[in-house]
GROMACS .gro file of C-alpha atoms in nm:
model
  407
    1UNK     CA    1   0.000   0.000   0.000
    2UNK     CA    2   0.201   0.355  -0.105
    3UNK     CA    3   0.149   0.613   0.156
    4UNK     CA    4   0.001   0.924   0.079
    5UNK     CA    5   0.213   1.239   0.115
    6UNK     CA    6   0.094   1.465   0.381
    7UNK     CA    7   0.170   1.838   0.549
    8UNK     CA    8   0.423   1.823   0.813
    9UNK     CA    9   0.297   1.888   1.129
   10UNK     CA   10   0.481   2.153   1.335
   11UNK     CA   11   0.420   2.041   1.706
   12UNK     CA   12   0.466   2.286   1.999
   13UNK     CA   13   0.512   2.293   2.389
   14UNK     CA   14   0.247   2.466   2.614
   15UNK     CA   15   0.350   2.482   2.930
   16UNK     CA   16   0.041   2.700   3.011
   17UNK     CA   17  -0.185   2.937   2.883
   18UNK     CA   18   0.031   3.184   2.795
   19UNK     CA   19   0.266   2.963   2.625
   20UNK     CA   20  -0.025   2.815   2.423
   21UNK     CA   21  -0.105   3.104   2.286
   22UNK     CA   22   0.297   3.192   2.183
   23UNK     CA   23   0.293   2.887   2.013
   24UNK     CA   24  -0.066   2.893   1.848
   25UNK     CA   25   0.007   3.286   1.767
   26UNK     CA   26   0.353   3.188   1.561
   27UNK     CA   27   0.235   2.917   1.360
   28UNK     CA   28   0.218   2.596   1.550
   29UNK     CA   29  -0.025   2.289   1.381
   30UNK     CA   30  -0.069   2.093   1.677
   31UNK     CA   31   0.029   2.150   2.090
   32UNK     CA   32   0.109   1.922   2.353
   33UNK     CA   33   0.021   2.014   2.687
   34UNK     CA   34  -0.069   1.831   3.045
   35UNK     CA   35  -0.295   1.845   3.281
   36UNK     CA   36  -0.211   1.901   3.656
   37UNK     CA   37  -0.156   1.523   3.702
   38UNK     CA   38   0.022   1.241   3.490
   39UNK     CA   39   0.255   1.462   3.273
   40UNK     CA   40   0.623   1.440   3.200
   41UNK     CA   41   0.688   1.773   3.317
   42UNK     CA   42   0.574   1.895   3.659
   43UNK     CA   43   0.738   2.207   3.691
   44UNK     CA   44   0.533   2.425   3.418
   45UNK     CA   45   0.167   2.541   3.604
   46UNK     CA   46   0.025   2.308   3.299
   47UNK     CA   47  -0.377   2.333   3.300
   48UNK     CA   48  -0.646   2.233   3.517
   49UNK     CA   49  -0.968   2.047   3.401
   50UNK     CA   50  -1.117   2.385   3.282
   51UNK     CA   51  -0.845   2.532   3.127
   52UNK     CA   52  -0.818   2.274   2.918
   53UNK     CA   53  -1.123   2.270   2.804
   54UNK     CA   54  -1.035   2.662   2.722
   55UNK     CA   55  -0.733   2.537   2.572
   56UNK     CA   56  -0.901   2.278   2.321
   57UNK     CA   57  -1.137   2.545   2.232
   58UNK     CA   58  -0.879   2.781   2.125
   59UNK     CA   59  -0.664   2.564   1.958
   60UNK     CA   60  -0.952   2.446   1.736
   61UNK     CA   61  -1.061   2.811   1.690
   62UNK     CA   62  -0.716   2.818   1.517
   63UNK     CA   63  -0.746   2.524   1.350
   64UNK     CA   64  -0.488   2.348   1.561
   65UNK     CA   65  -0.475   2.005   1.762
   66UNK     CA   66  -0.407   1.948   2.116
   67UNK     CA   67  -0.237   1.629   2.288
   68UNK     CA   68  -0.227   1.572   2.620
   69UNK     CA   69   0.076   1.429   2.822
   70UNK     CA   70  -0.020   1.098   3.007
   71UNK     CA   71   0.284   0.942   2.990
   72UNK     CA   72   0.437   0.952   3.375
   73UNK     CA   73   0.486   0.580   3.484
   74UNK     CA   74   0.238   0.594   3.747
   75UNK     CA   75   0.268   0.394   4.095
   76UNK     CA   76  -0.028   0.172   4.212
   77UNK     CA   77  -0.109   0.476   4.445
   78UNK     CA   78  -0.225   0.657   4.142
   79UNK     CA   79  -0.432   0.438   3.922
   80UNK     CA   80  -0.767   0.502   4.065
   81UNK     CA   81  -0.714   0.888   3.973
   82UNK     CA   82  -0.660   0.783   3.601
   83UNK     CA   83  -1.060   0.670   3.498
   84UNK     CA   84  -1.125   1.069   3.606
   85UNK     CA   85  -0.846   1.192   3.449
   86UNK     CA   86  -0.898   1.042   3.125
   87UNK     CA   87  -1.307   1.131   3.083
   88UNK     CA   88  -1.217   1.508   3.156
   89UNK     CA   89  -0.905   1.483   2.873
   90UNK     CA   90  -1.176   1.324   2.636
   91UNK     CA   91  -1.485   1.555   2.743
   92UNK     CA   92  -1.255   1.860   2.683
   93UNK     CA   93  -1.204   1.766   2.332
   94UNK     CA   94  -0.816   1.677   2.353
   95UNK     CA   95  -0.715   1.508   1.963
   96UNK     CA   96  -0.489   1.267   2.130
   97UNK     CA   97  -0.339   1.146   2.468
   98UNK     CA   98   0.031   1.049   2.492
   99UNK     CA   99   0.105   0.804   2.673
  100UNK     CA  100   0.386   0.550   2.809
  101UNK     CA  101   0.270   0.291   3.041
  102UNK     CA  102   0.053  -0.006   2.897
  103UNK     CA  103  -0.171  -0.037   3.187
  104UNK     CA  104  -0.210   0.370   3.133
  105UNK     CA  105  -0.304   0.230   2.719
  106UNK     CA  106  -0.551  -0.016   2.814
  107UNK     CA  107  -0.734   0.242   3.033
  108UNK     CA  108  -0.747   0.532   2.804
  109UNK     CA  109  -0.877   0.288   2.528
  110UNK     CA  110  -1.185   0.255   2.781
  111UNK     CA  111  -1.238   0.589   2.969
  112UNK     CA  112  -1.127   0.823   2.638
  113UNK     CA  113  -1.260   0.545   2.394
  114UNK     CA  114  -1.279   0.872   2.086
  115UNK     CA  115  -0.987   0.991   2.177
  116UNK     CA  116  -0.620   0.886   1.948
  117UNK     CA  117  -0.385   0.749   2.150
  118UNK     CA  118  -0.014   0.852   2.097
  119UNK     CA  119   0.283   0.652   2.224
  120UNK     CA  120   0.533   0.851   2.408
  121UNK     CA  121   0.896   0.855   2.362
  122UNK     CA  122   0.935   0.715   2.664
  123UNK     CA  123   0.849   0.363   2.534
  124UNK     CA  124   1.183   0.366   2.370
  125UNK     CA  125   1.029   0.272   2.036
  126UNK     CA  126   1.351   0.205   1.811
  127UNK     CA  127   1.243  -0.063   1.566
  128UNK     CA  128   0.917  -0.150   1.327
  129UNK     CA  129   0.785  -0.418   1.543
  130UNK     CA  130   0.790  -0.241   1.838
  131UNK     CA  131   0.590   0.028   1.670
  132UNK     CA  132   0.332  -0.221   1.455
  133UNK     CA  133   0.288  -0.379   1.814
  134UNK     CA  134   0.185  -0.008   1.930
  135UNK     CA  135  -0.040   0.020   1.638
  136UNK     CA  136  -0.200  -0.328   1.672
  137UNK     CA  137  -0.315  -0.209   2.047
  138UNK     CA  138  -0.462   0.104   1.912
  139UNK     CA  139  -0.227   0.354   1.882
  140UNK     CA  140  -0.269   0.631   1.600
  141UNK     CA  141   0.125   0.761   1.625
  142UNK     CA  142   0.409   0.700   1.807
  143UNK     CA  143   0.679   0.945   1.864
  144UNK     CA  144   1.021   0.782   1.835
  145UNK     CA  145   1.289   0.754   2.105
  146UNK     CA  146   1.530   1.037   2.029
  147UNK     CA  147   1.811   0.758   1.976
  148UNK     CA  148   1.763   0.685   1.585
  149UNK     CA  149   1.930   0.770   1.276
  150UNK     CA  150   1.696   0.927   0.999
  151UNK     CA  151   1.811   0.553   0.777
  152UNK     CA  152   1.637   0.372   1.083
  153UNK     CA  153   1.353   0.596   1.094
  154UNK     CA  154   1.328   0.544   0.687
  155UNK     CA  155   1.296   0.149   0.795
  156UNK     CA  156   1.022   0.194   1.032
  157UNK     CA  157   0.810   0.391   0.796
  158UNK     CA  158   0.890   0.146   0.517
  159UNK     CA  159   0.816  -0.160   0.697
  160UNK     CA  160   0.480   0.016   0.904
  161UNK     CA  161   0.125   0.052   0.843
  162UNK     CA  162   0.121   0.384   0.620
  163UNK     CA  163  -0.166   0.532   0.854
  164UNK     CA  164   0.060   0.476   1.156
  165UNK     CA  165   0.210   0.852   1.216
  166UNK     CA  166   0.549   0.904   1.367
  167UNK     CA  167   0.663   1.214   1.528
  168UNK     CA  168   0.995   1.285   1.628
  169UNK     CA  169   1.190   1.556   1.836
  170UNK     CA  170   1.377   1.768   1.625
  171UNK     CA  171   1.467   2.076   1.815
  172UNK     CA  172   1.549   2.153   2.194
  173UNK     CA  173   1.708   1.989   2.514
  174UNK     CA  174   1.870   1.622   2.477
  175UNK     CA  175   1.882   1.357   2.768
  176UNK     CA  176   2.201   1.194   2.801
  177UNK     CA  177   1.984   0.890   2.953
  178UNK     CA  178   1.777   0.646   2.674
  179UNK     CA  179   1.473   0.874   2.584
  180UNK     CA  180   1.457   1.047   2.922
  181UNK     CA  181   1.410   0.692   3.120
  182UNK     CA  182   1.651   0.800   3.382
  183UNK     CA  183   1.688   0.712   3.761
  184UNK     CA  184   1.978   0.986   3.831
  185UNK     CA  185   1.745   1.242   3.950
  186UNK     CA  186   1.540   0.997   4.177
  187UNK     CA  187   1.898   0.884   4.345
  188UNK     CA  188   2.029   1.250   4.429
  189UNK     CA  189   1.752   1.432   4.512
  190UNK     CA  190   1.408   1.198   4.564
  191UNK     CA  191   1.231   1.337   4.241
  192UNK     CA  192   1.150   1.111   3.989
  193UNK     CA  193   1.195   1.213   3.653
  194UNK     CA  194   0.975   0.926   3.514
  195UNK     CA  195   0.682   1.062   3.685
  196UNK     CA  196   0.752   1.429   3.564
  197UNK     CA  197   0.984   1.614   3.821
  198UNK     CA  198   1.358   1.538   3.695
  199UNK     CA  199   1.594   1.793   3.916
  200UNK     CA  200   1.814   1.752   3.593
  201UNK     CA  201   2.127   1.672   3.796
  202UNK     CA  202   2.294   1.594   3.428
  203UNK     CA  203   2.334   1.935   3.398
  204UNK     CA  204   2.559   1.980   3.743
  205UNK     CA  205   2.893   2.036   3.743
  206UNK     CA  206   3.047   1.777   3.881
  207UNK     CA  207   3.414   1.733   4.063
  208UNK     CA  208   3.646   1.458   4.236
  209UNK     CA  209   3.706   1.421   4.591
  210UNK     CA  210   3.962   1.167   4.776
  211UNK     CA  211   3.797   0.993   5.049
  212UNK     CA  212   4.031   1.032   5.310
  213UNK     CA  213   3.985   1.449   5.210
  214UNK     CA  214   3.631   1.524   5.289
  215UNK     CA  215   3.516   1.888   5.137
  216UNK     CA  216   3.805   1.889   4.921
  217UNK     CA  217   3.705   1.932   4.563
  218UNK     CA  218   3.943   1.843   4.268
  219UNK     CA  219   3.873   1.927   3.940
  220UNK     CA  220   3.853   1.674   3.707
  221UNK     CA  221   3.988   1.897   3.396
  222UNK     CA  222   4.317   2.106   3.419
  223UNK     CA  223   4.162   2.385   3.507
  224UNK     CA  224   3.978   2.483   3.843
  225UNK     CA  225   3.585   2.535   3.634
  226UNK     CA  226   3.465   2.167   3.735
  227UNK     CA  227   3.326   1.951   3.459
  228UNK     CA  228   3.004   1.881   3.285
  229UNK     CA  229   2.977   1.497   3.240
  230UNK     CA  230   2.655   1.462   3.135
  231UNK     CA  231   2.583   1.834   3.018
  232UNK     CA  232   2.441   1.731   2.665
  233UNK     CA  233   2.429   1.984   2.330
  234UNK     CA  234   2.094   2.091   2.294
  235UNK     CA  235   1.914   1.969   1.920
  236UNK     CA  236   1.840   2.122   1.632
  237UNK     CA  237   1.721   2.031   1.249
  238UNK     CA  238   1.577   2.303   1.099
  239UNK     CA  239   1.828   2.308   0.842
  240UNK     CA  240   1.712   1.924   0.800
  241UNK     CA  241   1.336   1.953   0.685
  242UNK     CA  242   1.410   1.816   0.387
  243UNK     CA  243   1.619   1.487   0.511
  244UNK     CA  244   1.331   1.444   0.781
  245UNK     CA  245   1.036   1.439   0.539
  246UNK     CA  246   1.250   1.196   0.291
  247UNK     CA  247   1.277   0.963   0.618
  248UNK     CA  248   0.915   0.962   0.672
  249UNK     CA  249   0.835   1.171   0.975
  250UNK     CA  250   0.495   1.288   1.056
  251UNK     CA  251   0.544   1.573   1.303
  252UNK     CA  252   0.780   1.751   1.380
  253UNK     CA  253   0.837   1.837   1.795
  254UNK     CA  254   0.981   2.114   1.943
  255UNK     CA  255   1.057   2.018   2.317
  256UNK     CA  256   1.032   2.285   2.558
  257UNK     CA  257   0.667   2.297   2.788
  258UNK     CA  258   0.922   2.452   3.057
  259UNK     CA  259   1.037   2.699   2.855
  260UNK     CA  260   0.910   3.067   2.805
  261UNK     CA  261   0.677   3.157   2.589
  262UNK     CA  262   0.954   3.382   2.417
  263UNK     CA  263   1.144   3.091   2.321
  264UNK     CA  264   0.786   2.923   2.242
  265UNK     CA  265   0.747   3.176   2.006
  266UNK     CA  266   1.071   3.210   1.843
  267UNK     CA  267   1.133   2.876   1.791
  268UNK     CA  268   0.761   2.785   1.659
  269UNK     CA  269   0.793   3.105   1.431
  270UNK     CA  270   1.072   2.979   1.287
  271UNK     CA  271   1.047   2.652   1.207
  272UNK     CA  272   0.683   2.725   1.032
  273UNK     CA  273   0.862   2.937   0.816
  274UNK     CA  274   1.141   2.693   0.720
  275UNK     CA  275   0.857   2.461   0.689
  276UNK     CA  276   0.590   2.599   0.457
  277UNK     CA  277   0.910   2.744   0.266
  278UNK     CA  278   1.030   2.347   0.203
  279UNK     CA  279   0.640   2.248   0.129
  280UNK     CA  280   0.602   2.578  -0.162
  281UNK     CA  281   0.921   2.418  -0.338
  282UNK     CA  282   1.065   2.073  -0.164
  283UNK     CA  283   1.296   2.050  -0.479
  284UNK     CA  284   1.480   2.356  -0.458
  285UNK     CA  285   1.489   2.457  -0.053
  286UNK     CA  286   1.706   2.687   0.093
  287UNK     CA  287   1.668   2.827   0.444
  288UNK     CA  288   1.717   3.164   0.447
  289UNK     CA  289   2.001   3.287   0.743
  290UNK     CA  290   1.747   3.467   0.930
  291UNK     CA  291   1.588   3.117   1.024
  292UNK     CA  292   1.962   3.007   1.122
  293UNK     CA  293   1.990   3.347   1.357
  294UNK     CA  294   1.669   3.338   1.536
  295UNK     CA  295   1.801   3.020   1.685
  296UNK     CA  296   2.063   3.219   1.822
  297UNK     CA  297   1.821   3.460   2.011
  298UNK     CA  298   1.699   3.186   2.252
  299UNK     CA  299   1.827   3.062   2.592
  300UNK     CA  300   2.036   2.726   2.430
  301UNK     CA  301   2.301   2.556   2.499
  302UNK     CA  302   2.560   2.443   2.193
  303UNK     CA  303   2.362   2.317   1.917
  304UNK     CA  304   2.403   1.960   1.719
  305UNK     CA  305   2.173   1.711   1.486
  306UNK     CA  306   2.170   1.446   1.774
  307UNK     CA  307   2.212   1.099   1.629
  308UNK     CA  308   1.998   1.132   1.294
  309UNK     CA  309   2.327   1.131   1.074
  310UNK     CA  310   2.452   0.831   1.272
  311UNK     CA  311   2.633   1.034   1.534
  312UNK     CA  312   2.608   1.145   1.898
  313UNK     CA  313   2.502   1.504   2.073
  314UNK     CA  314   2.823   1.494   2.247
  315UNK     CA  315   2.817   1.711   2.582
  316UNK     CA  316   2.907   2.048   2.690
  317UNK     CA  317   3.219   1.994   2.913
  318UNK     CA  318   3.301   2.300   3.021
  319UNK     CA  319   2.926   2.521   3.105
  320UNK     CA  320   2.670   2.382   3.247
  321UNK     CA  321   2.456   2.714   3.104
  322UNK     CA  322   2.280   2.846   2.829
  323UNK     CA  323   2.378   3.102   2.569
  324UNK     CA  324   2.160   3.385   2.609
  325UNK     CA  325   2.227   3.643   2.405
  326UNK     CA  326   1.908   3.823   2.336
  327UNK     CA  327   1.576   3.952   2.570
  328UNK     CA  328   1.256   4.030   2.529
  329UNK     CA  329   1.217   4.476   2.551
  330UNK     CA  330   0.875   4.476   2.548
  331UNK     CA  331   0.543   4.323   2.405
  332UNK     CA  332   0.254   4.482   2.123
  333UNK     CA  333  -0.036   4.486   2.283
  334UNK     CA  334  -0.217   4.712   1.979
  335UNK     CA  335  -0.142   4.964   1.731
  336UNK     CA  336  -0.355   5.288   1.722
  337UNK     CA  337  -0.299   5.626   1.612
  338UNK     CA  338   0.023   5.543   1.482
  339UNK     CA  339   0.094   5.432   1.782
  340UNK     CA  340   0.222   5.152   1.932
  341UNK     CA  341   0.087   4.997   2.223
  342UNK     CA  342   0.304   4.777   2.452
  343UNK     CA  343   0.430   4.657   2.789
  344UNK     CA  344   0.696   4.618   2.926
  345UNK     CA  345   0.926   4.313   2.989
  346UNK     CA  346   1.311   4.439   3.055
  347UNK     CA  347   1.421   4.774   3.060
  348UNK     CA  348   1.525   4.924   2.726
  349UNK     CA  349   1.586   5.335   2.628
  350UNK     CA  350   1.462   5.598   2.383
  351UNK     CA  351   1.696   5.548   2.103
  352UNK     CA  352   1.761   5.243   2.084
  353UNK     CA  353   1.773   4.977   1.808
  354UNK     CA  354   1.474   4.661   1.865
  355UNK     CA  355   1.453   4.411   1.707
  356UNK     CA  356   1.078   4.301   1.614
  357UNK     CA  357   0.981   3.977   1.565
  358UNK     CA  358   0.606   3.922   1.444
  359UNK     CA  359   0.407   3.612   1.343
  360UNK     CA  360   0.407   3.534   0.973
  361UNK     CA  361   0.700   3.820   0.888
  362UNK     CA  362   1.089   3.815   0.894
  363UNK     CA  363   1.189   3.991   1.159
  364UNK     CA  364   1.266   4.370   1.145
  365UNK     CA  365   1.452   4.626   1.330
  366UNK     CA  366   1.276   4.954   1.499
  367UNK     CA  367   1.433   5.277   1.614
  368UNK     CA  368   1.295   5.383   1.920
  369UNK     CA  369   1.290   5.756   1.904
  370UNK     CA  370   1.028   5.833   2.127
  371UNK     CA  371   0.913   5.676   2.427
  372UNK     CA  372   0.581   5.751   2.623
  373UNK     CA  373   0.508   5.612   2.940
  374UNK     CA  374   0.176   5.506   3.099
  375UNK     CA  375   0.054   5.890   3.174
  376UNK     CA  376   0.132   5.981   2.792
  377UNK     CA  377   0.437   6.161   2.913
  378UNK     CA  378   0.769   6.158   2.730
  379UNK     CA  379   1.033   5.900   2.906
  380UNK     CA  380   1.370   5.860   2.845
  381UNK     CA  381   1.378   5.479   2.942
  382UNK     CA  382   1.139   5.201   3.054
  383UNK     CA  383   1.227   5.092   3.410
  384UNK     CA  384   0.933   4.943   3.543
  385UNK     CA  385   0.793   4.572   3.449
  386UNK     CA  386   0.475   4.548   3.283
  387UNK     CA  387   0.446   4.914   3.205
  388UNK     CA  388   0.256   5.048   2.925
  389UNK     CA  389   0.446   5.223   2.722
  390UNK     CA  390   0.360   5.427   2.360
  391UNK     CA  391   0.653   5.409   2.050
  392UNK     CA  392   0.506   5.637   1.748
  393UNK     CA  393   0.576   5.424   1.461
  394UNK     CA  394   0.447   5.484   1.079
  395UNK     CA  395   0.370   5.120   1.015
  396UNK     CA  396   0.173   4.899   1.194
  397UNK     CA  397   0.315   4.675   1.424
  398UNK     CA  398   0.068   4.332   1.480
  399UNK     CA  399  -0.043   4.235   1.837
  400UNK     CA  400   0.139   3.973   1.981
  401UNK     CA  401   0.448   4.141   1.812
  402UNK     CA  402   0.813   4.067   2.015
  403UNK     CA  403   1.031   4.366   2.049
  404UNK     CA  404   1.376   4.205   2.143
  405UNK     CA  405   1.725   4.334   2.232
  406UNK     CA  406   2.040   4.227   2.252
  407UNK     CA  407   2.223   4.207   2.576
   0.00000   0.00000   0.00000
């Protein structure tokens, strides 16, 4: 049976509201999100029962999906929550529930019986009968374990039911453990990062001490900055669209619900660019360098391909932080009068050079050369968070907008 070509799905994180609508403003085709129980990431505020129904609502408005994250490995403790849990992800209109244990499989195919059931990286799917096993129990997509090359990817598709859809990561944090099944976090600190509140201890820096010296530190380099063991690059493949379609991926997932809604934006914005770009002409794709520079104006650490080209991330020896480079100046709340409307995020001054960054566009640079401040008065900076603030400007500038400078 040939498989029918399809659009690439862009897939974005939504830690909460606000971050949902970052990634629905820029261009996302599908979220994933969780509810206040049973997701892989405890540490956003994710949504309660209502707000997702809110959230479903809106995403549809926008002719988007959501997917909810049920893919913790839950303890006997919480199983009777999970009937409950399930109904309310179905009666809010979720598209699909991701999930990881089998038990967790069985009961969303009764309690969420109309809702698609994703597998979760988590299962560690790395071969085609692992993932025609997934599809024989019900399962509308899995999202492949982080681990394969884009020629093993090509041999799952190939030897896979062509209505089975597979989603992979292709931009954001790596995990130096086997798709994020790690016990490192659960030994040093008590917080298990299978059930959605890793401490991310792989990003410590780490030293040597001699057991007869207690509370001396050695370094395990030459010099005296510690070391990074486990510290990996962070992913990206937006330069890759083409090589990922070729190989058969679905959707495409940006990973990042506990990241801002900046970077939510940013990073959605871009990659729907570099994507409908690749769908108008697959033959003859270029990304432009703009693409290539917004992923420079995100909190990152040093980029790499992971292990689709049949390498390794490698780690970050020497940092255990991020490049950030760039910061949000302030946000468009409207344009009226030639004037726009905005509030404030970090302190920025009349005269100076933003950088604008609006859904749909390539970015743009402003001059700031004058500056109102909540009262209509004329200010020669903008000091205080969340203050409205007026820029005269002879073009529009969309809602939503991101004015950005450079640190």
């Amino acid at each position: 049976m040939e498989r029918k070509e399809q659009k690439l799905e862009l897939l974005s994180p939504a830690g909460d509201p606000e971050r949902l609508d970052s990634a629905l403003r820029f261009g996302a085709g599908a979220v994933y999100l969780a509810g206040r129980e049973f997701g892989m990431r405890a540490g956003p505020a994710n949504f309660s029962n209502e707000e997702l129904k809110k959230a479903c609502l809106f995403a549809h408005e926008k002719g988007a999906k959501v997917y909810v994250t049920c893919n913790t490995l839950p303890r006997n403790g919480e199983i009777e929550r999970l009937p409950g849990f399930l109904e309310a992800v179905e009666d809010a209109g979720a598209d699909g529930l991701i999930v990881t244990d089998l038990g967790v499989l069985a009961l969303a195919k009764r309690y969420a019986p109309r809702t698609e059931v994703h597998i979760s990286t988590q299962a560690g799917i790395v071969n085609y009968q692992s993932a025609r096993f997934f599809y024989d129990l019900g399962a509308s997509r899995v999202v492949l374990a982080r681990e394969l090359s884009l020629e093993e990817i090509a041999e799952i598709r190939a030897k896979t039911d062509p209505k089975l859809e597979l989603e992979a990561f292709v931009h954001g944090s790596m995990c130096v453990s086997f798709s994020g099944r790690c016990l490192l976090s659960n030994y040093l600190t008590g917080r298990d990062a299978n059930r959605g509140d890793c401490a991310q201890p792989c990003r410590w820096k780490y030293h040597l001490m001699e057991e007869s010296r207690p509370g001396e530190y050695f370094p395990v380099l030459e010099d005296d900055s510690g070391a990074y063991f486990f510290n990996s690059r962070d992913l990206c493949m937006v330069e890759h669209i083409p090589e990922l379609a070729g190989a058969g991926v679905t959707s495409l997932k940006i990973e990042g619900r506990a990241k801002s809604a900046y970077y939510v934006a940013v990073v959605t914005n871009a990659y729907r660019q570099a994507l409908d770009l690749y769908e108008k002409n697959p033959e003859q794709f270029v990304l432009p360098q703009w693409v290539l520079e917004e992923m420079e104006k995100v909190s990152h650490r040093e980029y790499c391909t992971g292990f689709f080209f049949g390498n390794e991330p490698g780690q970050v020896y020497d940092n255990g932080g991020y490049v950030r480079g760039w910061e949000v100046a302030a946000v468009c709340d409207g344009y009226e009068s030639r004037t726009a409307v905005c509030s404030q995020r970090n302190r920025f001054f009349k005269g100076e050079t933003l950088n604008v960054l609006e859904p749909g566009r390539v970015p743009y640079e402003i001059v700031v050369k004058e500056l109102f401040n909540h009262d209509g008065e004329p200010a020669e900076s903008a000091p205080h968070p969340m203050e409205t603030l007026y820029i005269p400007l002879e073009k529009p500038m969309a809602p939503g907008a991101l004015l950005r400078r450079k640190r």
